[in-house]
Structure formats: structure tokens, C-alpha cells
Amino acid sequence: MKSSTKVSVGIIGGSGLEDLLDEANHIQVGTPFGLVPSMSIGKLKTEKVAFLPRHKTGHTVPPHRINYRANILGLHQVGVERVLATNAVGALTQNLKPGSLVVPKDFMDFTKLREGTFYDEGRVAHVDMSYPYCPEIRSVLMRAGERVGQKIWGEAVLACTEGPRYETPAEVRMLQSLGCDIVGMTGVPEAALAREMQMCYASLCYVSNMAVGLQNRQITSELASIANRMKPTIREVLIGAIMSLPKTRNCVCAHALENARL
Ligand code: HPA
């Protein structure tokens, strides 16, 4: 790896955020799990950042086919220690509306088909998920929102479904009754894989719609327009957060494997 490619902060972005970075160079990274979507290394203000478009540029990979292991390992290989993800989500509670920003505190995993660990064979590890998202990046994101006058919801539980279809009304009622606040298709296993690699990971979710049954129109049409509308705010919050990350990591994530291996 050339030293010019080394970068310690990465953003995993959903659709519509591909051109987030300035002065970007594109690189192709290979991993034992396969190729990573073309990544860009560029600048957010003064900070050097890697950007990985989760669905590939042009949005050709659906949530259940994303190679989450390659993506996390690829970021790790270029030196990334801290990941800020963005995810589109549906709101399960009437407190949230399209356009709301959420930094989830916890998640529930309803995915079915995904490779969710780097510890499949050879060595066994059970990483602790008492703090499912990096507490340090979460608080930095919340403060960045405050500074630009943007309310960010910080107590939410994310339900991650398999997709690619949306939930049924009965599934939405189930998720609500279990205590989930937002629902998306891409947050898991990203967060857990990052923890297994001892990388910090937190997510800035934007609500693109009310979940099925909570609004009387179909969801798909509004997703792209909300992403576009939210882009300047998401960019501003990410820049604010990245600029104020402490130089060294002071969180549980960096030591996640210390007591995890049997
Ligand atoms: N459900 C699941 N995933 C989503 C939604 C939703 O309502 N909106 C955006 N991603």
C-alpha cells in the first residue's frame, strides 16, 4: 500500500452520496472475500477520508448482496480505523419524520442470508456488543449536529431487515412492539464486522420515509429525493464530526478482541 493511499477515517455511504469528497482519487481494493466497490480517497475540508459507496456507483448492488466483509476488510486494508456510515431508514415512530437524522444507539438483526463474521473457521471469537456503536464517534456526531443547529435523535434502536422488499404492515407492527424506532436494510452486519476488526463504527441515518402502514403512499418514489435534499446537511454533520475526532481512539472498539477469543 502506497503511503499516499493510507487514510484513517472512512465513510460508507448509501446511494446519492458518491460525490461527497473533494479532490478524490479512485482506487480498487481486493480482499480475500472479493473486490471492494471502487473507493475514493479525497478531502472533506482538511481531512483525508476514504469513501466507499456501499451499493457501488450507480446503485447496482442490493442490500442483501452487498459484500459486507470485503467492504470492512477493504477499508481496514487502506488503514481505516474509524468508520462513519450513512444509512437510509424508514421511521417506525411518529416522532420521526422524513428528513430526520438519527444516530442509533443499538440495533436488532433481522437479516437472514448475510455473512456476518470474520471468525467463521479456524479461530472462534465472540465480540462484546454492550456498546454496539462506537460511543466516541456517536457523541462526536451528536455534537456536530448541535453545532449546525440540526436536531439528531440519539436514543434510537435500528431494526435491520434482509430486504430487498420493504416490510409488511404486520412486520412493522412487530418491530414497533419490540422497541425498534427505525428500520433499514444495510446497517447489519457492517457494525459487527467493524467491531471484529477493532474498528470504530457509528452510523448517521436519515429518515427517507415513514415505514409501511404509517404513510398512505408507496415508499420507493421519495427515497432519491430525500437523499438529495439531505445531502448538504449530512455532509455538514460528517465534516463537523470528522474535524473534531480526537487524535487517538479512547473507546471500547480498539480493544474489542482482547477478551473475545476462546
Ligand atoms: N424499510 C427498510 N429499509 C428502508 C426503509 C424502510 O422503510 N426506508 C429506507 N430503507
mmCIF file of C-alpha atoms and ligand atoms in Angstrom:
data_model
loop_
_atom_site.group_PDB
_atom_site.id
_atom_site.type_symbol
_atom_site.label_atom_id
_atom_site.label_comp_id
_atom_site.label_asym_id
_atom_site.label_seq_id
_atom_site.Cartn_x
_atom_site.Cartn_y
_atom_site.Cartn_z
ATOM 1 C CA MET A 1 0.000 0.000 0.000
ATOM 2 C CA LYS A 2 1.492 3.361 -1.016
ATOM 3 C CA SER A 3 1.652 5.753 1.943
ATOM 4 C CA SER A 4 -0.335 8.304 -0.102
ATOM 5 C CA THR A 5 -3.257 5.846 -0.083
ATOM 6 C CA LYS A 6 -3.222 5.365 3.715
ATOM 7 C CA VAL A 7 -6.167 7.011 5.379
ATOM 8 C CA SER A 8 -7.573 6.506 8.893
ATOM 9 C CA VAL A 9 -11.186 7.680 8.534
ATOM 10 C CA GLY A 10 -13.685 6.078 6.186
ATOM 11 C CA ILE A 11 -17.252 6.821 5.193
ATOM 12 C CA ILE A 12 -19.536 4.076 3.957
ATOM 13 C CA GLY A 13 -22.257 5.846 2.061
ATOM 14 C CA GLY A 14 -25.606 4.859 0.708
ATOM 15 C CA SER A 15 -26.855 5.938 -2.669
ATOM 16 C CA GLY A 16 -26.646 9.566 -3.729
ATOM 17 C CA LEU A 17 -23.569 10.419 -1.669
ATOM 18 C CA GLU A 18 -20.914 9.218 -4.113
ATOM 19 C CA ASP A 19 -19.540 12.702 -4.804
ATOM 20 C CA LEU A 20 -19.119 13.670 -1.148
ATOM 21 C CA LEU A 21 -15.337 14.156 -1.249
ATOM 22 C CA ASP A 22 -13.243 16.860 -2.891
ATOM 23 C CA GLU A 23 -10.062 16.119 -4.882
ATOM 24 C CA ALA A 24 -10.944 12.430 -4.959
ATOM 25 C CA ASN A 25 -8.824 9.670 -6.468
ATOM 26 C CA HIS A 26 -10.453 6.332 -7.122
ATOM 27 C CA ILE A 27 -8.809 3.121 -6.039
ATOM 28 C CA GLN A 28 -9.715 -0.526 -6.471
ATOM 29 C CA VAL A 29 -9.049 -2.736 -3.463
ATOM 30 C CA GLY A 30 -9.065 -6.528 -3.451
ATOM 31 C CA THR A 31 -9.595 -8.716 -0.370
ATOM 32 C CA PRO A 32 -9.766 -12.487 0.275
ATOM 33 C CA PHE A 33 -13.554 -12.017 0.207
ATOM 34 C CA GLY A 34 -13.585 -10.332 -3.176
ATOM 35 C CA LEU A 35 -13.304 -6.876 -4.693
ATOM 36 C CA VAL A 36 -14.484 -3.776 -2.882
ATOM 37 C CA PRO A 37 -16.591 -1.251 -4.872
ATOM 38 C CA SER A 38 -14.323 1.455 -6.295
ATOM 39 C CA MET A 39 -13.364 3.595 -3.295
ATOM 40 C CA SER A 40 -12.450 7.248 -3.411
ATOM 41 C CA ILE A 41 -9.775 8.828 -1.305
ATOM 42 C CA GLY A 42 -10.156 12.575 -1.053
ATOM 43 C CA LYS A 43 -10.738 15.514 1.236
ATOM 44 C CA LEU A 44 -13.525 16.708 3.480
ATOM 45 C CA LYS A 45 -12.244 20.200 4.265
ATOM 46 C CA THR A 46 -8.715 19.497 5.527
ATOM 47 C CA GLU A 47 -9.216 15.860 6.464
ATOM 48 C CA LYS A 48 -8.208 12.958 4.256
ATOM 49 C CA VAL A 49 -11.061 10.474 4.058
ATOM 50 C CA ALA A 50 -11.913 7.255 2.206
ATOM 51 C CA PHE A 51 -15.397 6.953 0.757
ATOM 52 C CA LEU A 52 -16.906 3.596 -0.072
ATOM 53 C CA PRO A 53 -20.234 3.512 -1.950
ATOM 54 C CA ARG A 54 -21.955 0.534 -0.350
ATOM 55 C CA HIS A 55 -24.165 -0.233 -3.340
ATOM 56 C CA LYS A 56 -21.410 0.525 -5.912
ATOM 57 C CA THR A 57 -21.546 3.670 -8.002
ATOM 58 C CA GLY A 58 -24.815 3.604 -9.931
ATOM 59 C CA HIS A 59 -26.545 1.650 -7.144
ATOM 60 C CA THR A 60 -26.309 -1.809 -8.692
ATOM 61 C CA VAL A 61 -25.867 -3.958 -5.567
ATOM 62 C CA PRO A 62 -29.000 -4.567 -3.454
ATOM 63 C CA PRO A 63 -28.673 -4.615 0.374
ATOM 64 C CA HIS A 64 -28.764 -8.417 0.711
ATOM 65 C CA ARG A 65 -25.982 -8.856 -1.917
ATOM 66 C CA ILE A 66 -23.533 -6.316 -0.506
ATOM 67 C CA ASN A 67 -20.205 -7.949 0.271
ATOM 68 C CA TYR A 68 -20.035 -6.545 3.803
ATOM 69 C CA ARG A 69 -16.898 -8.481 4.742
ATOM 70 C CA ALA A 70 -14.965 -7.263 1.688
ATOM 71 C CA ASN A 71 -16.079 -3.695 2.366
ATOM 72 C CA ILE A 72 -14.984 -3.643 6.002
ATOM 73 C CA LEU A 73 -11.735 -5.504 5.333
ATOM 74 C CA GLY A 74 -11.005 -3.281 2.320
ATOM 75 C CA LEU A 75 -11.316 -0.172 4.465
ATOM 76 C CA HIS A 76 -9.113 -1.773 7.113
ATOM 77 C CA GLN A 77 -6.513 -2.614 4.460
ATOM 78 C CA VAL A 78 -6.175 1.033 3.405
ATOM 79 C CA GLY A 79 -5.610 1.991 7.060
ATOM 80 C CA VAL A 80 -9.116 2.991 8.153
ATOM 81 C CA GLU A 81 -9.653 2.755 11.931
ATOM 82 C CA ARG A 82 -12.857 4.787 12.178
ATOM 83 C CA VAL A 83 -15.931 4.350 10.030
ATOM 84 C CA LEU A 84 -18.820 6.774 9.762
ATOM 85 C CA ALA A 85 -21.661 5.137 7.877
ATOM 86 C CA THR A 86 -24.731 6.742 6.384
ATOM 87 C CA ASN A 87 -27.915 4.708 6.011
ATOM 88 C CA ALA A 88 -31.368 5.482 4.661
ATOM 89 C CA VAL A 89 -34.057 4.256 7.047
ATOM 90 C CA GLY A 90 -37.806 4.215 7.469
ATOM 91 C CA ALA A 91 -39.330 5.671 10.657
ATOM 92 C CA LEU A 92 -41.234 3.294 12.933
ATOM 93 C CA THR A 93 -42.331 6.043 15.313
ATOM 94 C CA GLN A 94 -44.401 9.149 14.619
ATOM 95 C CA ASN A 95 -41.789 11.293 16.432
ATOM 96 C CA LEU A 96 -39.525 10.878 13.436
ATOM 97 C CA LYS A 97 -40.356 12.277 10.011
ATOM 98 C CA PRO A 98 -38.768 12.110 6.567
ATOM 99 C CA GLY A 99 -35.669 14.299 6.809
ATOM 100 C CA SER A 100 -34.962 13.482 10.493
ATOM 101 C CA LEU A 101 -31.388 12.486 11.342
ATOM 102 C CA VAL A 102 -30.699 9.635 13.758
ATOM 103 C CA VAL A 103 -27.514 8.262 15.314
ATOM 104 C CA PRO A 104 -28.722 4.852 16.510
ATOM 105 C CA LYS A 105 -27.639 3.607 19.899
ATOM 106 C CA ASP A 106 -28.449 -0.056 19.361
ATOM 107 C CA PHE A 107 -29.689 -2.444 16.677
ATOM 108 C CA MET A 108 -31.681 -5.631 16.225
ATOM 109 C CA ASP A 109 -30.705 -8.016 13.459
ATOM 110 C CA PHE A 110 -33.470 -9.458 11.271
ATOM 111 C CA THR A 111 -31.218 -10.335 8.349
ATOM 112 C CA LYS A 112 -31.159 -13.912 7.094
ATOM 113 C CA LEU A 113 -28.615 -14.599 4.376
ATOM 114 C CA ARG A 114 -25.577 -12.473 5.114
ATOM 115 C CA GLU A 115 -22.039 -13.476 6.026
ATOM 116 C CA GLY A 116 -21.841 -11.778 9.394
ATOM 117 C CA THR A 117 -18.420 -12.644 10.811
ATOM 118 C CA PHE A 118 -14.704 -12.832 10.059
ATOM 119 C CA TYR A 119 -14.495 -15.701 12.593
ATOM 120 C CA ASP A 120 -16.093 -18.484 10.589
ATOM 121 C CA GLU A 121 -13.421 -21.124 10.878
ATOM 122 C CA GLY A 122 -10.025 -21.638 12.454
ATOM 123 C CA ARG A 123 -10.404 -19.219 15.316
ATOM 124 C CA VAL A 124 -13.528 -18.523 17.322
ATOM 125 C CA ALA A 125 -14.305 -15.053 18.631
ATOM 126 C CA HIS A 126 -17.371 -13.583 20.311
ATOM 127 C CA VAL A 127 -17.044 -9.816 20.342
ATOM 128 C CA ASP A 128 -18.860 -7.900 23.054
ATOM 129 C CA MET A 129 -21.712 -5.732 21.778
ATOM 130 C CA SER A 130 -22.662 -3.948 25.016
ATOM 131 C CA TYR A 131 -21.952 -0.756 23.060
ATOM 132 C CA PRO A 132 -22.973 -1.746 19.536
ATOM 133 C CA TYR A 133 -21.785 1.549 18.036
ATOM 134 C CA CYS A 134 -18.599 3.445 18.873
ATOM 135 C CA PRO A 135 -19.524 5.739 21.798
ATOM 136 C CA GLU A 136 -16.854 8.249 20.823
ATOM 137 C CA ILE A 137 -17.979 8.694 17.210
ATOM 138 C CA ARG A 138 -21.631 8.751 18.318
ATOM 139 C CA SER A 139 -21.038 11.664 20.660
ATOM 140 C CA VAL A 140 -18.886 13.486 18.105
ATOM 141 C CA LEU A 141 -21.717 13.132 15.542
ATOM 142 C CA MET A 142 -24.318 14.371 18.039
ATOM 143 C CA ARG A 143 -22.207 17.418 18.896
ATOM 144 C CA ALA A 144 -21.571 18.136 15.209
ATOM 145 C CA GLY A 145 -25.353 18.175 14.681
ATOM 146 C CA GLU A 146 -25.836 20.575 17.612
ATOM 147 C CA ARG A 147 -23.196 22.942 16.260
ATOM 148 C CA VAL A 148 -25.004 23.325 12.930
ATOM 149 C CA GLY A 149 -28.430 23.566 14.595
ATOM 150 C CA GLN A 150 -29.537 20.169 13.307
ATOM 151 C CA LYS A 151 -31.508 18.016 15.732
ATOM 152 C CA ILE A 152 -30.167 14.458 15.842
ATOM 153 C CA TRP A 153 -32.044 11.646 17.556
ATOM 154 C CA GLY A 154 -29.585 9.724 19.690
ATOM 155 C CA GLU A 155 -31.525 7.031 21.530
ATOM 156 C CA ALA A 156 -32.958 5.060 18.635
ATOM 157 C CA VAL A 157 -32.865 1.318 18.027
ATOM 158 C CA LEU A 158 -32.347 0.303 14.400
ATOM 159 C CA ALA A 159 -34.014 -2.821 13.029
ATOM 160 C CA CYS A 160 -32.089 -4.253 10.101
ATOM 161 C CA THR A 161 -34.205 -6.345 7.735
ATOM 162 C CA GLU A 162 -32.995 -8.550 4.906
ATOM 163 C CA GLY A 163 -34.756 -6.773 2.050
ATOM 164 C CA PRO A 164 -34.755 -6.068 -0.741
ATOM 165 C CA ARG A 165 -38.514 -5.854 -0.314
ATOM 166 C CA TYR A 166 -39.979 -3.478 2.221
ATOM 167 C CA GLU A 167 -41.648 -4.782 5.375
ATOM 168 C CA THR A 168 -45.244 -5.884 5.557
ATOM 169 C CA PRO A 169 -47.629 -3.972 7.864
ATOM 170 C CA ALA A 170 -47.533 -6.901 10.320
ATOM 171 C CA GLU A 171 -43.722 -6.851 10.339
ATOM 172 C CA VAL A 172 -43.782 -3.118 11.024
ATOM 173 C CA ARG A 173 -46.143 -3.671 13.978
ATOM 174 C CA MET A 174 -43.820 -6.393 15.278
ATOM 175 C CA LEU A 175 -40.739 -4.148 15.020
ATOM 176 C CA GLN A 176 -42.593 -1.341 16.797
ATOM 177 C CA SER A 177 -43.733 -3.643 19.589
ATOM 178 C CA LEU A 178 -40.160 -4.880 20.060
ATOM 179 C CA GLY A 179 -38.973 -1.329 20.655
ATOM 180 C CA CYS A 180 -37.354 -0.512 17.321
ATOM 181 C CA ASP A 181 -37.518 3.117 16.169
ATOM 182 C CA ILE A 182 -36.107 2.943 12.650
ATOM 183 C CA VAL A 183 -35.809 0.237 10.013
ATOM 184 C CA GLY A 184 -33.247 -0.163 7.269
ATOM 185 C CA MET A 185 -31.583 -2.886 5.230
ATOM 186 C CA THR A 186 -27.873 -2.060 5.409
ATOM 187 C CA GLY A 187 -26.731 -1.440 8.995
ATOM 188 C CA VAL A 188 -26.036 -5.102 9.787
ATOM 189 C CA PRO A 189 -23.611 -6.874 9.676
ATOM 190 C CA GLU A 190 -21.495 -3.792 8.941
ATOM 191 C CA ALA A 191 -21.404 -2.651 12.584
ATOM 192 C CA ALA A 192 -20.497 -6.092 13.948
ATOM 193 C CA LEU A 193 -17.827 -6.741 11.295
ATOM 194 C CA ALA A 194 -16.196 -3.404 12.090
ATOM 195 C CA ARG A 195 -16.135 -4.370 15.777
ATOM 196 C CA GLU A 196 -14.487 -7.688 14.897
ATOM 197 C CA MET A 197 -11.779 -5.722 13.085
ATOM 198 C CA GLN A 198 -11.429 -3.457 16.163
ATOM 199 C CA MET A 199 -12.524 -0.507 14.050
ATOM 200 C CA CYS A 200 -14.756 2.250 15.409
ATOM 201 C CA TYR A 201 -18.120 2.407 13.662
ATOM 202 C CA ALA A 202 -21.178 4.615 14.051
ATOM 203 C CA SER A 203 -23.996 5.454 11.724
ATOM 204 C CA LEU A 204 -25.714 8.669 10.701
ATOM 205 C CA CYS A 205 -29.134 7.558 9.499
ATOM 206 C CA TYR A 206 -31.511 9.776 7.578
ATOM 207 C CA VAL A 207 -35.207 9.023 7.584
ATOM 208 C CA SER A 208 -36.353 8.762 3.990
ATOM 209 C CA ASN A 209 -39.919 7.639 4.667
ATOM 210 C CA MET A 210 -42.409 6.552 7.282
ATOM 211 C CA ALA A 211 -42.445 2.751 7.454
ATOM 212 C CA VAL A 212 -45.133 0.795 5.655
ATOM 213 C CA GLY A 213 -48.553 1.427 7.166
ATOM 214 C CA LEU A 214 -47.526 4.779 8.700
ATOM 215 C CA GLN A 215 -47.961 6.709 5.476
ATOM 216 C CA ASN A 216 -50.584 6.282 2.804
ATOM 217 C CA ARG A 217 -48.375 6.298 -0.268
ATOM 218 C CA GLN A 218 -45.804 3.860 -1.575
ATOM 219 C CA ILE A 219 -42.261 4.335 -0.355
ATOM 220 C CA THR A 220 -39.945 3.981 -3.333
ATOM 221 C CA SER A 221 -40.624 7.262 -5.136
ATOM 222 C CA GLU A 222 -39.407 9.533 -2.354
ATOM 223 C CA LEU A 223 -36.116 7.839 -1.449
ATOM 224 C CA ALA A 224 -33.868 9.550 -4.009
ATOM 225 C CA SER A 225 -35.353 12.991 -3.494
ATOM 226 C CA ILE A 226 -34.941 12.856 0.298
ATOM 227 C CA ALA A 227 -31.338 11.654 -0.110
ATOM 228 C CA ASN A 228 -30.670 14.621 -2.400
ATOM 229 C CA ARG A 229 -32.357 17.074 -0.078
ATOM 230 C CA MET A 230 -30.466 15.758 2.943
ATOM 231 C CA LYS A 231 -27.065 15.614 1.291
ATOM 232 C CA PRO A 232 -25.795 19.113 2.256
ATOM 233 C CA THR A 233 -26.810 18.561 5.914
ATOM 234 C CA ILE A 234 -25.326 15.078 6.032
ATOM 235 C CA ARG A 235 -22.114 16.458 4.527
ATOM 236 C CA GLU A 236 -22.010 19.287 7.048
ATOM 237 C CA VAL A 237 -22.531 16.957 10.015
ATOM 238 C CA LEU A 238 -19.932 14.476 8.727
ATOM 239 C CA ILE A 239 -17.380 17.252 8.174
ATOM 240 C CA GLY A 240 -18.027 18.673 11.655
ATOM 241 C CA ALA A 241 -17.685 15.230 13.201
ATOM 242 C CA ILE A 242 -14.559 14.206 11.315
ATOM 243 C CA MET A 243 -12.831 17.523 12.024
ATOM 244 C CA SER A 244 -13.417 17.074 15.758
ATOM 245 C CA LEU A 245 -12.486 13.414 16.189
ATOM 246 C CA PRO A 246 -9.907 13.079 18.966
ATOM 247 C CA LYS A 247 -6.450 12.256 17.595
ATOM 248 C CA THR A 248 -6.328 8.945 19.440
ATOM 249 C CA ARG A 249 -9.159 6.487 19.995
ATOM 250 C CA ASN A 250 -10.470 6.309 23.569
ATOM 251 C CA CYS A 251 -13.214 3.724 23.236
ATOM 252 C CA VAL A 252 -14.035 0.052 23.603
ATOM 253 C CA CYS A 253 -13.690 -0.635 19.869
ATOM 254 C CA ALA A 254 -9.906 -0.578 19.674
ATOM 255 C CA HIS A 255 -9.703 -3.432 22.227
ATOM 256 C CA ALA A 256 -12.656 -5.490 21.031
ATOM 257 C CA LEU A 257 -10.681 -8.711 20.584
ATOM 258 C CA GLU A 258 -8.881 -8.640 23.913
ATOM 259 C CA ASN A 259 -11.398 -10.875 25.670
ATOM 260 C CA ALA A 260 -13.250 -12.146 22.649
ATOM 261 C CA ARG A 261 -11.172 -15.133 21.561
ATOM 262 C CA LEU A 262 -11.681 -18.540 23.135
HETATM 263 N N1 HPA B 1 -37.657 -0.211 5.351
HETATM 264 C C1 HPA B 1 -36.468 -0.814 5.177
HETATM 265 N N2 HPA B 1 -35.419 -0.172 4.667
HETATM 266 C C2 HPA B 1 -35.541 1.119 4.340
HETATM 267 C C3 HPA B 1 -36.761 1.807 4.509
HETATM 268 C C4 HPA B 1 -37.881 1.097 5.049
HETATM 269 O O1 HPA B 1 -38.975 1.645 5.239
HETATM 270 N N3 HPA B 1 -36.553 3.075 4.076
HETATM 271 C C5 HPA B 1 -35.249 3.146 3.675
HETATM 272 N N4 HPA B 1 -34.641 1.956 3.832
#
